[in-house]
Amino acid sequence: MVSLPFLSAQSHVAASAVSESALVACNIYIASASSDSVLQNLLMRAQSHCQYIREHGASKNNSDATRGKLPDKSSSDVGCAIRGYGWQSNKIVSGKDNPTMSGCHRYTKTIYPVAIIHAYADVSYNRSSFHLAGRSDCVADAAVHLILNSFDQIDFDCSAQNDSAHPFVGLIDHVSVMPLVSFPVSDNAPSSTNIISEKDGLKLSQRAAVDAAKAIGNAITNSQQHAANVFFYGLACPNMTPLSKVRKEKTSFFKSGSLISNNNNNVEPRNLKGDCTIGVPPYFVENFNIRMSPIVSISQAKTLTQFLRGRNISTKGFGVEGVEALTLPYEKINDTGDKSLVYEVACNLTNPKKGSVQHIEKAVDDWVAEQSAISSLRERAKIGTNYLIEKMYRVGTTEQQCIHSLVSGYSQSDSMNVKYWENHDRDVLDKFQKLLMQKHG
């Protein structure tokens, strides 16, 4: 990995503000996918910073948490609460290899403190996302580093609109810090009464996620650029305000991008880089999109959106639990560079254990069957899932994917660890570059 310069003390301040460390994931959504070299450089700098944290720790201050020091006896619950992992140096070590964590020997692998798990660019939506995971203080450090670099490197016009752009509130449109509590279990591991419940582990991870989210928001507000207004939501907000309500009442999200209309085209005066929503959902949130075929009109696409929304279960008798859905126009770019407009249903799975991708796919099949039933006899023979649906795909990561990447990076050999992360980072960068190149046809 090429060594790149890092920001000064601001990201380290964010790390020191996280009082209690646990594993979290952090998704950073940027309203830009048009500057290839800038975004690639942004990713490489972020990867290099994560590498630095893995080797040296998140901060140079005297905080035990950010130096990676093991908790003392009175706070040993921190290690148990993330279900079998304690701190040693800059790694998280299982109880089996950690004598102070004897009650937490259920898990046998080591987790590195932070990594860029995935990076995604959607040129049609003019939107990119960076997906981090690891120890909460280290994730806060890496997130602030990436965000402040974005402010410095990416030109942004918050008044610019695009018929197919994803709605946005600012350059750093959305930062979601999420709890990670799904850990791998060894088949031969002995049971232990000292392993706390998943419910308590979730609570600790949620608290750590809140600390990280607030540290990230405060770092943006207190940065020299002060380039964005910060609005907190979910568990990071005193009133537990949902993201959708914050977007509607405090930002121009629903008056931007492809959601703008001729009668609603005013953008409120904002900071240089717009607004930024930062928050903590109760559970890990997955993203899943359904792209309609060209024959599907916007009105028909909206019927699928309604069919999937979890809030319709109690009032309309259909929907997928925990699913939020939005209909968006999507500009397809084919291999020759030609463009065509179709529609997508973008879904947030706010509780994937109860409303999963599999539940969405089943609901889509039910919707297709319903469309067939109301179609003319001539059309009915044609209608099937492939007739109405062009593509269904994930955007971002899953909870298990984050954990798998973190635990896979450990071996007893430091040289093997370095090699793993070099390969991992190169793979993430290569995939990101290919997505960015799609605009060139």
PDB file of N, CA and C in Angstrom, residues 31 126 151 154-162 165-173 227-229 251-253 255-257 260 265-276:
ATOM      1  N   ALA A  31     -22.308  12.215  -2.127  1.00  0.00           N
ATOM      2  CA  ALA A  31     -23.068  12.616  -3.311  1.00  0.00           C
ATOM      3  C   ALA A  31     -22.123  12.977  -4.440  1.00  0.00           C
ATOM      4  N   ASN A 126     -24.973   9.276  -9.242  1.00  0.00           N
ATOM      5  CA  ASN A 126     -23.944  10.218  -8.794  1.00  0.00           C
ATOM      6  C   ASN A 126     -23.716  10.074  -7.290  1.00  0.00           C
ATOM      7  N   PHE A 151     -14.185  16.640   2.084  1.00  0.00           N
ATOM      8  CA  PHE A 151     -14.441  18.074   2.038  1.00  0.00           C
ATOM      9  C   PHE A 151     -13.315  18.809   1.310  1.00  0.00           C
ATOM     10  N   ILE A 154     -13.179  17.178  -2.878  1.00  0.00           N
ATOM     11  CA  ILE A 154     -14.283  17.074  -3.833  1.00  0.00           C
ATOM     12  C   ILE A 154     -15.019  18.400  -3.945  1.00  0.00           C
ATOM     13  N   ASP A 155     -15.092  18.924  -5.158  1.00  0.00           N
ATOM     14  CA  ASP A 155     -15.902  20.108  -5.423  1.00  0.00           C
ATOM     15  C   ASP A 155     -17.367  19.702  -5.378  1.00  0.00           C
ATOM     16  N   PHE A 156     -18.201  20.571  -4.829  1.00  0.00           N
ATOM     17  CA  PHE A 156     -19.599  20.201  -4.645  1.00  0.00           C
ATOM     18  C   PHE A 156     -20.486  21.423  -4.782  1.00  0.00           C
ATOM     19  N   ASP A 157     -21.535  21.297  -5.574  1.00  0.00           N
ATOM     20  CA  ASP A 157     -22.528  22.353  -5.746  1.00  0.00           C
ATOM     21  C   ASP A 157     -23.850  21.822  -5.216  1.00  0.00           C
ATOM     22  N   CYS A 158     -24.245  22.274  -4.041  1.00  0.00           N
ATOM     23  CA  CYS A 158     -25.450  21.726  -3.408  1.00  0.00           C
ATOM     24  C   CYS A 158     -26.725  22.161  -4.118  1.00  0.00           C
ATOM     25  N   SER A 159     -26.634  23.118  -5.058  1.00  0.00           N
ATOM     26  CA  SER A 159     -27.826  23.534  -5.792  1.00  0.00           C
ATOM     27  C   SER A 159     -27.979  22.781  -7.103  1.00  0.00           C
ATOM     28  N   ALA A 160     -26.951  21.997  -7.487  1.00  0.00           N
ATOM     29  CA  ALA A 160     -27.016  21.262  -8.747  1.00  0.00           C
ATOM     30  C   ALA A 160     -28.040  20.142  -8.659  1.00  0.00           C
ATOM     31  N   GLN A 161     -28.774  19.929  -9.738  1.00  0.00           N
ATOM     32  CA  GLN A 161     -29.798  18.886  -9.770  1.00  0.00           C
ATOM     33  C   GLN A 161     -29.589  18.002 -10.988  1.00  0.00           C
ATOM     34  N   ASN A 162     -30.080  16.804 -10.908  1.00  0.00           N
ATOM     35  CA  ASN A 162     -29.936  15.839 -11.985  1.00  0.00           C
ATOM     36  C   ASN A 162     -31.189  14.983 -11.991  1.00  0.00           C
ATOM     37  N   ALA A 165     -30.349  11.697 -10.455  1.00  0.00           N
ATOM     38  CA  ALA A 165     -29.474  11.636  -9.288  1.00  0.00           C
ATOM     39  C   ALA A 165     -30.237  11.150  -8.062  1.00  0.00           C
ATOM     40  N   HIS A 166     -29.524  10.419  -7.224  1.00  0.00           N
ATOM     41  CA  HIS A 166     -30.111  10.005  -5.945  1.00  0.00           C
ATOM     42  C   HIS A 166     -30.354  11.256  -5.106  1.00  0.00           C
ATOM     43  N   PRO A 167     -31.460  11.341  -4.384  1.00  0.00           N
ATOM     44  CA  PRO A 167     -31.675  12.491  -3.491  1.00  0.00           C
ATOM     45  C   PRO A 167     -30.509  12.636  -2.517  1.00  0.00           C
ATOM     46  N   PHE A 168     -30.221  13.859  -2.105  1.00  0.00           N
ATOM     47  CA  PHE A 168     -29.076  14.091  -1.226  1.00  0.00           C
ATOM     48  C   PHE A 168     -29.316  15.354  -0.420  1.00  0.00           C
ATOM     49  N   VAL A 169     -28.541  15.518   0.643  1.00  0.00           N
ATOM     50  CA  VAL A 169     -28.631  16.739   1.458  1.00  0.00           C
ATOM     51  C   VAL A 169     -27.311  17.482   1.497  1.00  0.00           C
ATOM     52  N   GLY A 170     -26.242  16.837   1.046  1.00  0.00           N
ATOM     53  CA  GLY A 170     -24.936  17.471   1.046  1.00  0.00           C
ATOM     54  C   GLY A 170     -23.910  16.534   0.465  1.00  0.00           C
ATOM     55  N   LEU A 171     -22.679  16.976   0.401  1.00  0.00           N
ATOM     56  CA  LEU A 171     -21.615  16.133  -0.136  1.00  0.00           C
ATOM     57  C   LEU A 171     -21.513  14.838   0.664  1.00  0.00           C
ATOM     58  N   ILE A 172     -21.347  14.949   1.982  1.00  0.00           N
ATOM     59  CA  ILE A 172     -21.407  13.771   2.854  1.00  0.00           C
ATOM     60  C   ILE A 172     -22.866  13.627   3.243  1.00  0.00           C
ATOM     61  N   ASP A 173     -23.589  12.953   2.407  1.00  0.00           N
ATOM     62  CA  ASP A 173     -25.047  12.940   2.509  1.00  0.00           C
ATOM     63  C   ASP A 173     -25.539  12.239   3.767  1.00  0.00           C
ATOM     64  N   ALA A 227     -17.697  22.681   7.088  1.00  0.00           N
ATOM     65  CA  ALA A 227     -18.288  22.741   5.753  1.00  0.00           C
ATOM     66  C   ALA A 227     -19.712  22.209   5.677  1.00  0.00           C
ATOM     67  N   ALA A 228     -20.222  21.609   6.746  1.00  0.00           N
ATOM     68  CA  ALA A 228     -21.545  20.997   6.675  1.00  0.00           C
ATOM     69  C   ALA A 228     -22.299  21.170   7.978  1.00  0.00           C
ATOM     70  N   ASN A 229     -23.616  21.324   7.861  1.00  0.00           N
ATOM     71  CA  ASN A 229     -24.491  21.282   9.031  1.00  0.00           C
ATOM     72  C   ASN A 229     -24.760  19.824   9.374  1.00  0.00           C
ATOM     73  N   THR A 251     -33.965  18.958   6.349  1.00  0.00           N
ATOM     74  CA  THR A 251     -33.107  19.025   5.172  1.00  0.00           C
ATOM     75  C   THR A 251     -33.961  19.126   3.908  1.00  0.00           C
ATOM     76  N   SER A 252     -33.292  19.223   2.780  1.00  0.00           N
ATOM     77  CA  SER A 252     -33.977  19.306   1.484  1.00  0.00           C
ATOM     78  C   SER A 252     -33.923  17.972   0.742  1.00  0.00           C
ATOM     79  N   PHE A 253     -33.762  16.868   1.463  1.00  0.00           N
ATOM     80  CA  PHE A 253     -33.603  15.555   0.827  1.00  0.00           C
ATOM     81  C   PHE A 253     -34.721  15.262  -0.158  1.00  0.00           C
ATOM     82  N   LYS A 255     -36.491  17.233  -1.740  1.00  0.00           N
ATOM     83  CA  LYS A 255     -36.596  18.294  -2.742  1.00  0.00           C
ATOM     84  C   LYS A 255     -35.325  18.327  -3.590  1.00  0.00           C
ATOM     85  N   SER A 256     -34.665  17.186  -3.728  1.00  0.00           N
ATOM     86  CA  SER A 256     -33.363  17.164  -4.386  1.00  0.00           C
ATOM     87  C   SER A 256     -33.285  16.018  -5.377  1.00  0.00           C
ATOM     88  N   GLY A 257     -32.226  16.060  -6.187  1.00  0.00           N
ATOM     89  CA  GLY A 257     -31.983  14.980  -7.124  1.00  0.00           C
ATOM     90  C   GLY A 257     -33.190  14.697  -7.988  1.00  0.00           C
ATOM     91  N   ILE A 260     -36.938  16.227  -7.225  1.00  0.00           N
ATOM     92  CA  ILE A 260     -37.300  17.621  -7.402  1.00  0.00           C
ATOM     93  C   ILE A 260     -38.410  17.739  -8.447  1.00  0.00           C
ATOM     94  N   ASN A 265     -38.613  23.536  -6.380  1.00  0.00           N
ATOM     95  CA  ASN A 265     -37.216  23.509  -6.802  1.00  0.00           C
ATOM     96  C   ASN A 265     -36.334  24.477  -6.038  1.00  0.00           C
ATOM     97  N   ASN A 266     -36.738  24.832  -4.833  1.00  0.00           N
ATOM     98  CA  ASN A 266     -35.928  25.733  -4.026  1.00  0.00           C
ATOM     99  C   ASN A 266     -35.026  24.948  -3.095  1.00  0.00           C
ATOM    100  N   VAL A 267     -33.756  25.277  -3.084  1.00  0.00           N
ATOM    101  CA  VAL A 267     -32.799  24.678  -2.165  1.00  0.00           C
ATOM    102  C   VAL A 267     -32.465  25.701  -1.099  1.00  0.00           C
ATOM    103  N   GLU A 268     -32.692  25.348   0.153  1.00  0.00           N
ATOM    104  CA  GLU A 268     -32.448  26.290   1.240  1.00  0.00           C
ATOM    105  C   GLU A 268     -30.961  26.622   1.338  1.00  0.00           C
ATOM    106  N   PRO A 269     -30.628  27.840   1.735  1.00  0.00           N
ATOM    107  CA  PRO A 269     -29.209  28.185   1.913  1.00  0.00           C
ATOM    108  C   PRO A 269     -28.561  27.256   2.934  1.00  0.00           C
ATOM    109  N   ARG A 270     -27.393  26.729   2.593  1.00  0.00           N
ATOM    110  CA  ARG A 270     -26.732  25.786   3.485  1.00  0.00           C
ATOM    111  C   ARG A 270     -25.235  26.063   3.478  1.00  0.00           C
ATOM    112  N   ASN A 271     -24.513  25.311   4.266  1.00  0.00           N
ATOM    113  CA  ASN A 271     -23.067  25.447   4.273  1.00  0.00           C
ATOM    114  C   ASN A 271     -22.476  25.046   2.933  1.00  0.00           C
ATOM    115  N   LEU A 272     -21.211  25.316   2.786  1.00  0.00           N
ATOM    116  CA  LEU A 272     -20.523  25.093   1.517  1.00  0.00           C
ATOM    117  C   LEU A 272     -20.734  23.688   0.978  1.00  0.00           C
ATOM    118  N   LYS A 273     -20.687  22.689   1.853  1.00  0.00           N
ATOM    119  CA  LYS A 273     -20.837  21.293   1.434  1.00  0.00           C
ATOM    120  C   LYS A 273     -22.201  20.727   1.817  1.00  0.00           C
ATOM    121  N   GLY A 274     -23.174  21.597   2.119  1.00  0.00           N
ATOM    122  CA  GLY A 274     -24.524  21.138   2.399  1.00  0.00           C
ATOM    123  C   GLY A 274     -24.716  20.642   3.811  1.00  0.00           C
ATOM    124  N   ASP A 275     -25.667  19.732   3.965  1.00  0.00           N
ATOM    125  CA  ASP A 275     -25.982  19.146   5.261  1.00  0.00           C
ATOM    126  C   ASP A 275     -25.440  17.715   5.329  1.00  0.00           C
ATOM    127  N   CYS A 276     -25.479  17.161   6.518  1.00  0.00           N
ATOM    128  CA  CYS A 276     -25.038  15.779   6.728  1.00  0.00           C
ATOM    129  C   CYS A 276     -25.897  15.148   7.815  1.00  0.00           C
TER     130      CYS A 276
END
